[in-house]
């Protein structure tokens, strides 16, 4: 027999969610994001966020929970508002945010390359600077002296620049190998 719970607000969801059965939890994961909440149009994806907002969404979510992060970063509200917010629209936003965070993480992960032996010998594994490192790389690439400007740049633009630079570096490496092999062939 399925238990029924009254969940009108986010606070209700957080209270009752641990007691829900698997099929009820799955049903909550299917709630679609609303077009509007609290009189504000809601995003259908996270493509318009800046790098700083993306980081803030993650850090507020880790500290206070995803509902608070959504309220603060996407809706410009506070944590108290989030707890009183209507359950279904916020569940829809949570579902979208979780899916988008997974998609964005996969996009950035797709840019990683296995280091070659020379890079390993040089200690490339020690060069992991996280999101600040990404902002720092972008700032240096664009000749920006204020890192805040990099954090205020849409993450999609930063990802695309990073992708372009990696593809260019891969091309240069292939070209150098071809030239080296051609030079070796001419010496014979």
mmCIF file of N, CA, C and O in Angstrom, residues 14 52-74 79 83 94 97-98 101:
data_model
loop_
_atom_site.group_PDB
_atom_site.id
_atom_site.type_symbol
_atom_site.label_atom_id
_atom_site.label_comp_id
_atom_site.label_asym_id
_atom_site.label_seq_id
_atom_site.Cartn_x
_atom_site.Cartn_y
_atom_site.Cartn_z
ATOM 1 N N UNK A 14 11.416 18.219 1.975
ATOM 2 C CA UNK A 14 12.613 17.824 2.713
ATOM 3 C C UNK A 14 12.259 16.987 3.942
ATOM 4 O O UNK A 14 13.010 16.083 4.322
ATOM 5 N N UNK A 52 30.966 32.084 -12.593
ATOM 6 C CA UNK A 52 30.785 32.373 -11.173
ATOM 7 C C UNK A 52 29.462 31.857 -10.640
ATOM 8 O O UNK A 52 29.396 31.307 -9.535
ATOM 9 N N UNK A 53 28.393 32.032 -11.411
ATOM 10 C CA UNK A 53 27.084 31.528 -10.974
ATOM 11 C C UNK A 53 27.075 30.006 -10.924
ATOM 12 O O UNK A 53 26.459 29.421 -10.027
ATOM 13 N N UNK A 54 27.747 29.382 -11.877
ATOM 14 C CA UNK A 54 27.821 27.926 -11.880
ATOM 15 C C UNK A 54 28.545 27.429 -10.628
ATOM 16 O O UNK A 54 28.096 26.490 -9.975
ATOM 17 N N UNK A 55 29.619 28.092 -10.273
ATOM 18 C CA UNK A 55 30.361 27.749 -9.054
ATOM 19 C C UNK A 55 29.502 28.016 -7.827
ATOM 20 O O UNK A 55 29.452 27.206 -6.899
ATOM 21 N N UNK A 56 28.812 29.149 -7.818
ATOM 22 C CA UNK A 56 27.944 29.497 -6.688
ATOM 23 C C UNK A 56 26.821 28.476 -6.532
ATOM 24 O O UNK A 56 26.490 28.076 -5.414
ATOM 25 N N UNK A 57 26.244 28.043 -7.633
ATOM 26 C CA UNK A 57 25.182 27.040 -7.584
ATOM 27 C C UNK A 57 25.687 25.772 -6.915
ATOM 28 O O UNK A 57 25.014 25.184 -6.071
ATOM 29 N N UNK A 58 26.906 25.375 -7.254
ATOM 30 C CA UNK A 58 27.508 24.182 -6.671
ATOM 31 C C UNK A 58 27.843 24.383 -5.191
ATOM 32 O O UNK A 58 27.554 23.536 -4.352
ATOM 33 N N UNK A 59 28.444 25.526 -4.854
ATOM 34 C CA UNK A 59 28.881 25.728 -3.467
ATOM 35 C C UNK A 59 27.706 25.961 -2.520
ATOM 36 O O UNK A 59 27.689 25.420 -1.422
ATOM 37 N N UNK A 60 26.718 26.743 -2.939
ATOM 38 C CA UNK A 60 25.542 26.945 -2.087
ATOM 39 C C UNK A 60 24.798 25.628 -1.948
ATOM 40 O O UNK A 60 24.328 25.273 -0.865
ATOM 41 N N UNK A 61 24.718 24.870 -3.046
ATOM 42 C CA UNK A 61 24.061 23.568 -2.993
ATOM 43 C C UNK A 61 24.729 22.624 -2.023
ATOM 44 O O UNK A 61 24.060 21.904 -1.284
ATOM 45 N N UNK A 62 26.053 22.627 -1.994
ATOM 46 C CA UNK A 62 26.789 21.746 -1.085
ATOM 47 C C UNK A 62 26.594 22.166 0.365
ATOM 48 O O UNK A 62 26.521 21.330 1.259
ATOM 49 N N UNK A 63 26.491 23.478 0.593
ATOM 50 C CA UNK A 63 26.386 23.985 1.959
ATOM 51 C C UNK A 63 24.950 23.948 2.481
ATOM 52 O O UNK A 63 24.700 23.520 3.607
ATOM 53 N N UNK A 64 23.993 24.392 1.661
ATOM 54 C CA UNK A 64 22.623 24.555 2.153
ATOM 55 C C UNK A 64 21.598 23.707 1.422
ATOM 56 O O UNK A 64 20.423 23.754 1.754
ATOM 57 N N UNK A 65 22.015 22.995 0.401
ATOM 58 C CA UNK A 65 21.086 22.166 -0.353
ATOM 59 C C UNK A 65 20.711 22.791 -1.682
ATOM 60 O O UNK A 65 20.784 24.004 -1.865
ATOM 61 N N UNK A 66 20.301 21.925 -2.587
ATOM 62 C CA UNK A 66 20.036 22.363 -3.955
ATOM 63 C C UNK A 66 18.854 23.330 -4.032
ATOM 64 O O UNK A 66 18.858 24.255 -4.852
ATOM 65 N N UNK A 67 17.842 23.173 -3.191
ATOM 66 C CA UNK A 67 16.698 24.082 -3.243
ATOM 67 C C UNK A 67 17.119 25.512 -2.888
ATOM 68 O O UNK A 67 16.686 26.468 -3.519
ATOM 69 N N UNK A 68 17.970 25.650 -1.880
ATOM 70 C CA UNK A 68 18.476 26.971 -1.504
ATOM 71 C C UNK A 68 19.345 27.548 -2.613
ATOM 72 O O UNK A 68 19.270 28.741 -2.920
ATOM 73 N N UNK A 69 20.156 26.698 -3.228
ATOM 74 C CA UNK A 69 21.007 27.162 -4.324
ATOM 75 C C UNK A 69 20.172 27.671 -5.482
ATOM 76 O O UNK A 69 20.473 28.711 -6.079
ATOM 77 N N UNK A 70 19.104 26.966 -5.803
ATOM 78 C CA UNK A 70 18.201 27.395 -6.874
ATOM 79 C C UNK A 70 17.590 28.746 -6.530
ATOM 80 O O UNK A 70 17.546 29.652 -7.368
ATOM 81 N N UNK A 71 17.119 28.888 -5.283
ATOM 82 C CA UNK A 71 16.510 30.145 -4.868
ATOM 83 C C UNK A 71 17.497 31.296 -4.966
ATOM 84 O O UNK A 71 17.172 32.354 -5.513
ATOM 85 N N UNK A 72 18.705 31.095 -4.473
ATOM 86 C CA UNK A 72 19.705 32.158 -4.435
ATOM 87 C C UNK A 72 20.223 32.492 -5.838
ATOM 88 O O UNK A 72 20.211 33.648 -6.260
ATOM 89 N N UNK A 73 20.685 31.486 -6.557
ATOM 90 C CA UNK A 73 21.385 31.724 -7.826
ATOM 91 C C UNK A 73 20.424 31.957 -8.988
ATOM 92 O O UNK A 73 20.609 32.888 -9.766
ATOM 93 N N UNK A 74 19.406 31.141 -9.104
ATOM 94 C CA UNK A 74 18.525 31.248 -10.271
ATOM 95 C C UNK A 74 17.365 32.213 -10.087
ATOM 96 O O UNK A 74 16.905 32.809 -11.058
ATOM 97 N N UNK A 79 17.373 31.658 1.331
ATOM 98 C CA UNK A 79 17.121 30.304 1.801
ATOM 99 C C UNK A 79 15.761 30.193 2.496
ATOM 100 O O UNK A 79 15.073 29.178 2.350
ATOM 101 N N UNK A 83 12.484 27.523 1.479
ATOM 102 C CA UNK A 83 11.775 26.558 2.318
ATOM 103 C C UNK A 83 10.251 26.724 2.229
ATOM 104 O O UNK A 83 9.507 25.767 2.385
ATOM 105 N N UNK A 94 14.707 21.624 -9.458
ATOM 106 C CA UNK A 94 15.772 20.757 -8.928
ATOM 107 C C UNK A 94 16.135 19.685 -9.945
ATOM 108 O O UNK A 94 17.316 19.440 -10.203
ATOM 109 N N UNK A 97 18.140 21.280 -12.717
ATOM 110 C CA UNK A 97 19.479 21.670 -12.263
ATOM 111 C C UNK A 97 20.392 20.448 -12.126
ATOM 112 O O UNK A 97 21.538 20.468 -12.581
ATOM 113 N N UNK A 98 19.895 19.392 -11.544
ATOM 114 C CA UNK A 98 20.707 18.180 -11.376
ATOM 115 C C UNK A 98 21.096 17.613 -12.745
ATOM 116 O O UNK A 98 22.265 17.264 -12.970
ATOM 117 N N UNK A 101 23.675 20.012 -14.299
ATOM 118 C CA UNK A 101 24.990 19.900 -13.673
ATOM 119 C C UNK A 101 25.719 18.655 -14.165
ATOM 120 O O UNK A 101 26.924 18.702 -14.425
#
